[in-house]
mmCIF file of C-alpha atoms in Angstrom:
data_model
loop_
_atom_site.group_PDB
_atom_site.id
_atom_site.type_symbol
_atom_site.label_atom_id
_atom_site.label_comp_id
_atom_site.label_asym_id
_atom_site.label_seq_id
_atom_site.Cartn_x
_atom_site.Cartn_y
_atom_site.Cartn_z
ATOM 1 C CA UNK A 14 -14.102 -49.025 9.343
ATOM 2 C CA UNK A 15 -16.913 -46.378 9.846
ATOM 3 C CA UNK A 16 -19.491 -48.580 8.888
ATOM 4 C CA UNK A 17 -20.714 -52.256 10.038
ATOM 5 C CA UNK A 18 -19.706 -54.305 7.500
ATOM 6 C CA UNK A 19 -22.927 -55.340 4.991
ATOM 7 C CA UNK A 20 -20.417 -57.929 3.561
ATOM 8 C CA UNK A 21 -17.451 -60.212 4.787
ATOM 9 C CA UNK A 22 -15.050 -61.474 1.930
ATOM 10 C CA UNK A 23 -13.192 -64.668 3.085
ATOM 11 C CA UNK A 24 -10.810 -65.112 0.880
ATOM 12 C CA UNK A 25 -9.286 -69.097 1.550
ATOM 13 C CA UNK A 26 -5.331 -68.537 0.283
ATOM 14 C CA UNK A 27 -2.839 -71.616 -0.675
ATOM 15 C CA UNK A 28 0.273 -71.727 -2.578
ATOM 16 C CA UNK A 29 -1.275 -68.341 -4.464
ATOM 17 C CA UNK A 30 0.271 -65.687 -3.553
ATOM 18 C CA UNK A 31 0.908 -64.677 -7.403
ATOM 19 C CA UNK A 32 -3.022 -63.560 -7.626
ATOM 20 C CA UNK A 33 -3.586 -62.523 -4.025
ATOM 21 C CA UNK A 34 -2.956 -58.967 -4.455
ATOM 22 C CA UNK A 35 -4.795 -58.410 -7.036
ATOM 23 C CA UNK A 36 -7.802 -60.607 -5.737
ATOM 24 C CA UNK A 37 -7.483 -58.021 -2.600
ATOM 25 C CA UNK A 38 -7.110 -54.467 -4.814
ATOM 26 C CA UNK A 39 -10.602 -55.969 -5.896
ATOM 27 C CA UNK A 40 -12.427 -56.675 -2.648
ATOM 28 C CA UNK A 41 -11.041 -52.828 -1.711
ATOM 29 C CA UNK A 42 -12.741 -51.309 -4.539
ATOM 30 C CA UNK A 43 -15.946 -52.874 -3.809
ATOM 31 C CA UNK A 44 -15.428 -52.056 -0.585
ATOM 32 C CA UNK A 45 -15.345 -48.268 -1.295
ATOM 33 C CA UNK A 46 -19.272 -49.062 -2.704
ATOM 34 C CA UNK A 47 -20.080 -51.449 0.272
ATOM 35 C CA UNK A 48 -19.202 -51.807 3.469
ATOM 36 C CA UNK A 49 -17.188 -55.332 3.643
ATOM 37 C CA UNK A 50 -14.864 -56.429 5.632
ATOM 38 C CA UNK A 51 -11.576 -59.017 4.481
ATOM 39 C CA UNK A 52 -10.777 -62.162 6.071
ATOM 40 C CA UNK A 53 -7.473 -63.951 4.574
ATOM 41 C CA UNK A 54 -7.812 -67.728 6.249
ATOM 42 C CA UNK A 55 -4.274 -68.407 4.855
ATOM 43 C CA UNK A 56 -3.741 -72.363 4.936
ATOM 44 C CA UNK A 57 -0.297 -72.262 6.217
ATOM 45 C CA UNK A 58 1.554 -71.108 3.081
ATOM 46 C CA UNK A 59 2.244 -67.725 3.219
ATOM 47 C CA UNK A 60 5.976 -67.525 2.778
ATOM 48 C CA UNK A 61 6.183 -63.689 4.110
ATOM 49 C CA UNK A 62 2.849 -62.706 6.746
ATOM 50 C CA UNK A 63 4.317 -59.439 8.146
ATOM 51 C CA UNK A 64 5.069 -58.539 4.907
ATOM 52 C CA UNK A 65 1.092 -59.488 3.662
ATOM 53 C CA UNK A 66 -0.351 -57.593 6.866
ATOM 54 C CA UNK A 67 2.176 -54.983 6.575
ATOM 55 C CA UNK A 68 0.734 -54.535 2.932
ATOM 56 C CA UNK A 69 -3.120 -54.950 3.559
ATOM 57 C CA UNK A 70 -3.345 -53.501 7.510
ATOM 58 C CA UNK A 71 -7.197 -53.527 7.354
ATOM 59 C CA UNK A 72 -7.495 -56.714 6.641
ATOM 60 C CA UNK A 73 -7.898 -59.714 8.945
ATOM 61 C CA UNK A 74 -5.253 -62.623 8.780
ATOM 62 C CA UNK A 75 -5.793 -65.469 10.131
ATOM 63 C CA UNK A 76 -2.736 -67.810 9.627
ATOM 64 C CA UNK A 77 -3.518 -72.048 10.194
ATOM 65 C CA UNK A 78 -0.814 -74.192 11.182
ATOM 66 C CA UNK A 79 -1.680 -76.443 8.566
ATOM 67 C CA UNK A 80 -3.710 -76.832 5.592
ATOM 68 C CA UNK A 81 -7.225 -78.534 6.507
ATOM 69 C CA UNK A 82 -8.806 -78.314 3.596
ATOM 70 C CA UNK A 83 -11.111 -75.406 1.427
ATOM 71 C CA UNK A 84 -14.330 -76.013 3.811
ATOM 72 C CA UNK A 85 -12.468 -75.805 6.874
ATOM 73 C CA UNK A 86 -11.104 -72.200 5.971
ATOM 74 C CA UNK A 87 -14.524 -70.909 5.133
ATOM 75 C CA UNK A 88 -15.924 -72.147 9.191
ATOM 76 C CA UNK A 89 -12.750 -70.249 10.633
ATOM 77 C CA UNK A 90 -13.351 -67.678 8.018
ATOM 78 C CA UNK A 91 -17.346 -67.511 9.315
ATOM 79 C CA UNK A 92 -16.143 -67.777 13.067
ATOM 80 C CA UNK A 93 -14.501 -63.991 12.594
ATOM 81 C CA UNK A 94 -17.042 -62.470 10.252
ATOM 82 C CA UNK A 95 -19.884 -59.790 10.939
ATOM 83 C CA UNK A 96 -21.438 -59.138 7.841
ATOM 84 C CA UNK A 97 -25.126 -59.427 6.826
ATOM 85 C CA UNK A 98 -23.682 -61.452 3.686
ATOM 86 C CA UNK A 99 -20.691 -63.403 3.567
ATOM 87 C CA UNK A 100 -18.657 -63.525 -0.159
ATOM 88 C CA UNK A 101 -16.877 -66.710 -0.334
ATOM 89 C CA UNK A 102 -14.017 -66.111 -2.519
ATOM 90 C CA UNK A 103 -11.010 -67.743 -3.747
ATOM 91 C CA UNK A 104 -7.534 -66.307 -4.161
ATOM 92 C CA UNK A 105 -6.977 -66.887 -7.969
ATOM 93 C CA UNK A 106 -10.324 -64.740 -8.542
ATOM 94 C CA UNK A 107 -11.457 -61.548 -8.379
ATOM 95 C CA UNK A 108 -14.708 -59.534 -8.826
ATOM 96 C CA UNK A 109 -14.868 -57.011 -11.715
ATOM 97 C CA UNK A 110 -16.117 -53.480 -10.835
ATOM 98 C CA UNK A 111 -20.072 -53.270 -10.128
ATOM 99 C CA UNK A 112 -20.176 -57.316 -9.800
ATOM 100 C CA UNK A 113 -20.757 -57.124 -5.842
ATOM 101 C CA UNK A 114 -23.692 -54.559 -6.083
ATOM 102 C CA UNK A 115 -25.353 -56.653 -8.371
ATOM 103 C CA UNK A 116 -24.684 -60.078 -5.996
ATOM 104 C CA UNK A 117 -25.767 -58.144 -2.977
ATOM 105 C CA UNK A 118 -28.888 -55.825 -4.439
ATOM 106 C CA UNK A 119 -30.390 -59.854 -5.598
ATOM 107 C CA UNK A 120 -30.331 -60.769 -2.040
ATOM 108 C CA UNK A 121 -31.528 -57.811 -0.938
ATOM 109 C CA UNK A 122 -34.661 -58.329 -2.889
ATOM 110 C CA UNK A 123 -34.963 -61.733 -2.668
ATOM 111 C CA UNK A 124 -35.367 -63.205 0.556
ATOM 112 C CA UNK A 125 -35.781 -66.659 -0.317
ATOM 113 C CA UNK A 126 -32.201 -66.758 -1.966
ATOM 114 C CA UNK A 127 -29.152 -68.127 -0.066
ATOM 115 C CA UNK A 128 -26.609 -67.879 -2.140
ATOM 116 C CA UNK A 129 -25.825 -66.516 -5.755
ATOM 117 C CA UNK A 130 -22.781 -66.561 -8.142
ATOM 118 C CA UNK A 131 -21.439 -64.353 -10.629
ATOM 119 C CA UNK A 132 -20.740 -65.375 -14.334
ATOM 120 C CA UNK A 133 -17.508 -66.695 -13.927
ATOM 121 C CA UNK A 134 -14.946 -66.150 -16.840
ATOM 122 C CA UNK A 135 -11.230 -67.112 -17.479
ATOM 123 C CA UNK A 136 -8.407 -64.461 -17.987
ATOM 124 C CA UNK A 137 -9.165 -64.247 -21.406
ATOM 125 C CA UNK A 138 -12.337 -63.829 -21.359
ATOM 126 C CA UNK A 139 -14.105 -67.105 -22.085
ATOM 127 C CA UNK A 140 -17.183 -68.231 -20.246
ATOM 128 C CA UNK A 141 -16.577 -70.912 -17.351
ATOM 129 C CA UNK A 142 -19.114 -72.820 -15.341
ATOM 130 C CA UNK A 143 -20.904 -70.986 -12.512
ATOM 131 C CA UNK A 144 -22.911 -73.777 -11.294
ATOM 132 C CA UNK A 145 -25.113 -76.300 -12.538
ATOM 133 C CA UNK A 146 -27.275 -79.333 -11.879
ATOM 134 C CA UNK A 147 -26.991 -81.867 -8.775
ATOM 135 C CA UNK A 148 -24.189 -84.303 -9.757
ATOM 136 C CA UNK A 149 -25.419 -87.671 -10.451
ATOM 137 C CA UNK A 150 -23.917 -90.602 -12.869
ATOM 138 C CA UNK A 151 -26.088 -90.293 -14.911
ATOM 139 C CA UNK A 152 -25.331 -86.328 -15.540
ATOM 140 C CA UNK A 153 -21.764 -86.774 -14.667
ATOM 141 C CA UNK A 154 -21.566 -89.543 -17.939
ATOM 142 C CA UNK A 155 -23.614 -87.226 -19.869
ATOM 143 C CA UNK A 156 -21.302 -84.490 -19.584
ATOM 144 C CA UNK A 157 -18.290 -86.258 -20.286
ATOM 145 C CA UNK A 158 -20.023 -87.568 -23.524
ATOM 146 C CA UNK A 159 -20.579 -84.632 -25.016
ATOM 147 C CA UNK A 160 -17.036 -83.343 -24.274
ATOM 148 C CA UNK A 161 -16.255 -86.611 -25.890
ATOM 149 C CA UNK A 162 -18.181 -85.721 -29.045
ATOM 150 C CA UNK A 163 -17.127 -81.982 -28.895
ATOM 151 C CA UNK A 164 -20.660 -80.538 -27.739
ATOM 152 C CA UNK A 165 -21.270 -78.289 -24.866
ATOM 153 C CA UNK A 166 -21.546 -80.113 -21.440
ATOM 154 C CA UNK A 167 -24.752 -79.960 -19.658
ATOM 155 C CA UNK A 168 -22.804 -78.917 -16.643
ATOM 156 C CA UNK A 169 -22.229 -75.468 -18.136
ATOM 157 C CA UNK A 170 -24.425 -72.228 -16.517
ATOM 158 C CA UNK A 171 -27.262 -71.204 -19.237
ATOM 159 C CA UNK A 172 -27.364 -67.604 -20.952
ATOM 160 C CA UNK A 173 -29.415 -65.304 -19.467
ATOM 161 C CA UNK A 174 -29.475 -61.452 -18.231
ATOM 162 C CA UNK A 175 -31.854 -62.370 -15.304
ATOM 163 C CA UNK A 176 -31.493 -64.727 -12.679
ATOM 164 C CA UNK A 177 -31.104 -68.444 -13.016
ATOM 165 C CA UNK A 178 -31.710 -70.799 -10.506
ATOM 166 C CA UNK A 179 -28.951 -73.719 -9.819
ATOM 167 C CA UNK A 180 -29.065 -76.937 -7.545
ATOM 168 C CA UNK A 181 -25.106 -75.415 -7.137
ATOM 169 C CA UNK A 182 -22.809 -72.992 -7.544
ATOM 170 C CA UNK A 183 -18.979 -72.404 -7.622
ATOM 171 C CA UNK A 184 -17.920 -71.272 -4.236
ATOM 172 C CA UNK A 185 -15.542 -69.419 -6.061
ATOM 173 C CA UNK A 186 -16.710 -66.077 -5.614
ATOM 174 C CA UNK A 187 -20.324 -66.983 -3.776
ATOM 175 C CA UNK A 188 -22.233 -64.404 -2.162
ATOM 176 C CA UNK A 189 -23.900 -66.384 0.827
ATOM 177 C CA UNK A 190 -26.852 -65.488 3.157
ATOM 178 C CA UNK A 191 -25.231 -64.999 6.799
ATOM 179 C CA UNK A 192 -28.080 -66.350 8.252
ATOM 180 C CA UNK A 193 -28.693 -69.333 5.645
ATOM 181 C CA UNK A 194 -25.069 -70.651 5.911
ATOM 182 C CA UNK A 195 -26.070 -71.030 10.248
ATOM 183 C CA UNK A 196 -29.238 -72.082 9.248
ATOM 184 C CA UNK A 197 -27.255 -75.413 7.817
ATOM 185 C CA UNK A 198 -24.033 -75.142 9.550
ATOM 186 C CA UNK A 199 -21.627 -73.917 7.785
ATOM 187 C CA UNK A 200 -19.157 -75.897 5.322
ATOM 188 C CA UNK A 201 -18.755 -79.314 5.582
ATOM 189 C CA UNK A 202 -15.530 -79.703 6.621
ATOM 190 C CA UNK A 203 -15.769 -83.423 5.397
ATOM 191 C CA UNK A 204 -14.470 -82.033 2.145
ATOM 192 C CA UNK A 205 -11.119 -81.049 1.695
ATOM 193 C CA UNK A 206 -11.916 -79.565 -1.874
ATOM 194 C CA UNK A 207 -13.736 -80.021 -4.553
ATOM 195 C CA UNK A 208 -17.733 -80.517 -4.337
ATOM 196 C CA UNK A 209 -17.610 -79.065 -0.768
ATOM 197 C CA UNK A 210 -20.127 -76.552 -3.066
ATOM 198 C CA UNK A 211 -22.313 -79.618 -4.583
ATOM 199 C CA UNK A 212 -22.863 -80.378 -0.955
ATOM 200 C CA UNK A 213 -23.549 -76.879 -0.286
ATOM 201 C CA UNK A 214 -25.985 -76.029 -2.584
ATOM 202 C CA UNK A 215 -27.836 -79.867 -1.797
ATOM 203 C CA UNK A 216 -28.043 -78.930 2.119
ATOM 204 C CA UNK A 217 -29.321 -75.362 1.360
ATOM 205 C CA UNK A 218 -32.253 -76.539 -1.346
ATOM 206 C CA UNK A 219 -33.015 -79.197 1.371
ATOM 207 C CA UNK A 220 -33.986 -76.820 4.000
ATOM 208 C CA UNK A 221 -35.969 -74.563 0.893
ATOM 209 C CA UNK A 222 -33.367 -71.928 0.113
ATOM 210 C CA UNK A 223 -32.266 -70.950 -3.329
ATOM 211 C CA UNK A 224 -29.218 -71.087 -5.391
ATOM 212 C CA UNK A 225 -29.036 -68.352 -8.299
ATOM 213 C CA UNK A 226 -26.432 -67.261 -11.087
ATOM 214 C CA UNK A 227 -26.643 -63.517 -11.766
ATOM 215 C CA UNK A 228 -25.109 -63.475 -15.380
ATOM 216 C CA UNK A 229 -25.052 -59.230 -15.017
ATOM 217 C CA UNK A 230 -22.062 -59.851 -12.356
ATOM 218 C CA UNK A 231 -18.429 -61.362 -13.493
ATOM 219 C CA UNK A 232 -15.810 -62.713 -11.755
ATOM 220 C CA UNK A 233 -12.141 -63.602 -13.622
ATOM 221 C CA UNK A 234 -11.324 -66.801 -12.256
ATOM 222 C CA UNK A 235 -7.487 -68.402 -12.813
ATOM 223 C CA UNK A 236 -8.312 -71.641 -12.221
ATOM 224 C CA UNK A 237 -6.170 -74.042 -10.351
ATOM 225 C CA UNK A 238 -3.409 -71.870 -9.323
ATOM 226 C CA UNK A 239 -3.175 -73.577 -5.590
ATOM 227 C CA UNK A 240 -2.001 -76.707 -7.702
ATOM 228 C CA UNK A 241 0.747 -75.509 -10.350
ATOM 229 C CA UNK A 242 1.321 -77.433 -12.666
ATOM 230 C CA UNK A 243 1.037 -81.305 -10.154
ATOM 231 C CA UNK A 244 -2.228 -82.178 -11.582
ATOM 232 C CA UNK A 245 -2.052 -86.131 -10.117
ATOM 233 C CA UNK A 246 -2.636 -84.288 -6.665
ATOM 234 C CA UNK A 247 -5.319 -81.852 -8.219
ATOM 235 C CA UNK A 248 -6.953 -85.155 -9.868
ATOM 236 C CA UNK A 249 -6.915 -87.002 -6.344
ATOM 237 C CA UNK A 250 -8.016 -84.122 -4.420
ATOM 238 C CA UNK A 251 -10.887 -83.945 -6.603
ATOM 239 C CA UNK A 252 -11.859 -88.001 -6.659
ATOM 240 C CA UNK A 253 -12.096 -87.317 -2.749
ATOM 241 C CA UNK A 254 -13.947 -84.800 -3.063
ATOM 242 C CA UNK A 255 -16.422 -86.293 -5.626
ATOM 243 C CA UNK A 256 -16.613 -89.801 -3.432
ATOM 244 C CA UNK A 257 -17.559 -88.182 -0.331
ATOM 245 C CA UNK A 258 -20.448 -86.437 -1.978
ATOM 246 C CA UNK A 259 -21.561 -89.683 -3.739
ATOM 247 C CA UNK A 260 -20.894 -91.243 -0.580
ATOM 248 C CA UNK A 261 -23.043 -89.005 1.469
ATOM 249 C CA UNK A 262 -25.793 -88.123 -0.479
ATOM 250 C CA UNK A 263 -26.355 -90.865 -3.593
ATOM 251 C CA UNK A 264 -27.632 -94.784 -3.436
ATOM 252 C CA UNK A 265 -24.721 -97.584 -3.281
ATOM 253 C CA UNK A 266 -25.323 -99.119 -6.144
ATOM 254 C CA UNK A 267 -24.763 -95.343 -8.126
ATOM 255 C CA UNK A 268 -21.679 -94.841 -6.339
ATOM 256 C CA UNK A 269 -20.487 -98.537 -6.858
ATOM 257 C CA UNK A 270 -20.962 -97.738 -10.599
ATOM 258 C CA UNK A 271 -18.505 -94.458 -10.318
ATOM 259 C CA UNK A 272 -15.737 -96.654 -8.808
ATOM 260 C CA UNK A 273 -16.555 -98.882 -11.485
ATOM 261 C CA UNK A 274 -16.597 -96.735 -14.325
ATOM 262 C CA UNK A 275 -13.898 -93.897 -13.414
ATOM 263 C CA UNK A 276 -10.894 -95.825 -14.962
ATOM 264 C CA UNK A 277 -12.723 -96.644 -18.591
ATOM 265 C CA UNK A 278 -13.323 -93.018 -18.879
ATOM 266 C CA UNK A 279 -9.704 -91.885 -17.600
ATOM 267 C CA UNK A 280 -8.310 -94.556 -19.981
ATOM 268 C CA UNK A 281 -10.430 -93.744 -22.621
ATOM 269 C CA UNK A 282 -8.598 -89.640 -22.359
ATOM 270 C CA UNK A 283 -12.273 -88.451 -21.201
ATOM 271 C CA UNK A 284 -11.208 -86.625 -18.013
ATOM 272 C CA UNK A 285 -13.175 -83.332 -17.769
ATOM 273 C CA UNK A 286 -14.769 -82.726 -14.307
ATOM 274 C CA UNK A 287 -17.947 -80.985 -13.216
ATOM 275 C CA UNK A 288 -16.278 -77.666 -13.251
ATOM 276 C CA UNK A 289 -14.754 -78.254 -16.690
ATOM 277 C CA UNK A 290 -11.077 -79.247 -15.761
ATOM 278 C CA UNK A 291 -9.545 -82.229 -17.550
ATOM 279 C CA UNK A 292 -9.518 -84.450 -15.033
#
């Protein structure tokens, strides 16, 4: 590389290798704009490496001996990187051309911004959540209401062609402050997946950063690919995920009512998540 990177892609992989290269041929075209750097934390499922780094020799591999969770891969991920901005990205997604330089010129002109998200859209083309509110009960009913009576979620990113500040966003193709992700630490590896990215965006507002969506950028996201089709692990990876954060960061009594009220919704079909999955 003849330049320092201004950008280091981490791209976490599991059980997706069917969207990898084309997630990759992605990051390289930016990379012909910017100067970034690739970091594949695979999560020990790779079925062929040499074959992988054989492939993509510029990038960096970094091969676990077992799968420790989403978080955990960004820290090892962060532990190799040098660049001024870090692009947390996952395997099933990729960047459409021009996306990056939009992501990076925001935080270039906006120091007070941590982290900001594309407009995140499926393959077809439809619109899927980029962020949204701070999960409560209350908001986390709400939403699951109006999916119930066939209205738009609350949980779903507004329309806008500027920016648009979020309590969260989807770490699935984030574009992070270097220096904001030390400033709190990293990931918390306490989350294996799912709302490691609620917790995120919480610990960043807390020490008075910003969260934005740039609707101008896009990013195709699959959705789920790292789960096939076993959705009763999906669902429990996600409950985990959801408990720690209203473990950690909401009142007993709110996250007494979630145990509580998690089955009458399940039985009653209602099953989307924050991030729009039936679940």
């Amino acid at each position: 590389m003849s330049q320092a990177p201004r950008v280091s892609a981490i791209v976490v992989h599991y059980r997706a290798e069917q969207y990898l290269d084309r997630c990759l041929d992605a990051l390289a075209r930016a990379g012909e704009r910017i100067p970034l750097e690739t970091i594949v934390v695979d999560n020990a499922s790779l079925r062929d490496v040499a074959a992988w780094r054989e492939r993509y020799p510029q990038i960096v591999w970094l091969v676990q001996a077992s799968n420790r969770g989403f978080a955990s891969g960004v820290n090892v991920g962060l532990g190799r990187a040098t660049g001024t901005y870090v692009l947390i990205q996952n395997p099933d997604a990729w960047l459409l051309d021009g996306s990056l330089e939009r992501l990076v010129q925001r935080l270039d002109e906006a120091p007070q911004v941590a982290a900001v998200t594309p407009q995140l859209i499926d393959d077809r083309g439809s619109p899927q959540p980029s962020g949204g509110a701070a999960p409560t009960l209350t908001r986390i009913l709400a939403g699951k209401a109006a999916l119930a009576a066939r209205r738009v979620a609350d949980t779903r990113t507004p329309t806008s062609t500027t920016a648009v500040q979020l309590d969260w966003a989807s770490a699935t193709a984030l574009l992070c402050r270097r220096s904001a992700l030390d400033d709190i630490g990293g990931m918390d590896e306490g989350f294996f997946l799912y709302y490691e990215d609620c917790d995120l965006g919480l610990r960043l507002r807390r020490r008075g950063w910003r969260i934005e969506l740039m609707p101008l950028a896009t990013a195709v996201h699959v959705g789920g690919a790292s789960f096939a089709l076993n959705t009763d692990v999906q669902r429990r990876a996600y409950r985990a995920g959801q408990d720690r954060y209203f473990r950690k960061h909401r009142r007993p009594l709110e996250r007494l009512a979630l145990t509580i009220l998690r089955p009458v919704y399940e039985r009653l079909g209602v099953r989307n998540s924050l991030y729009g999955r039936h679940l």
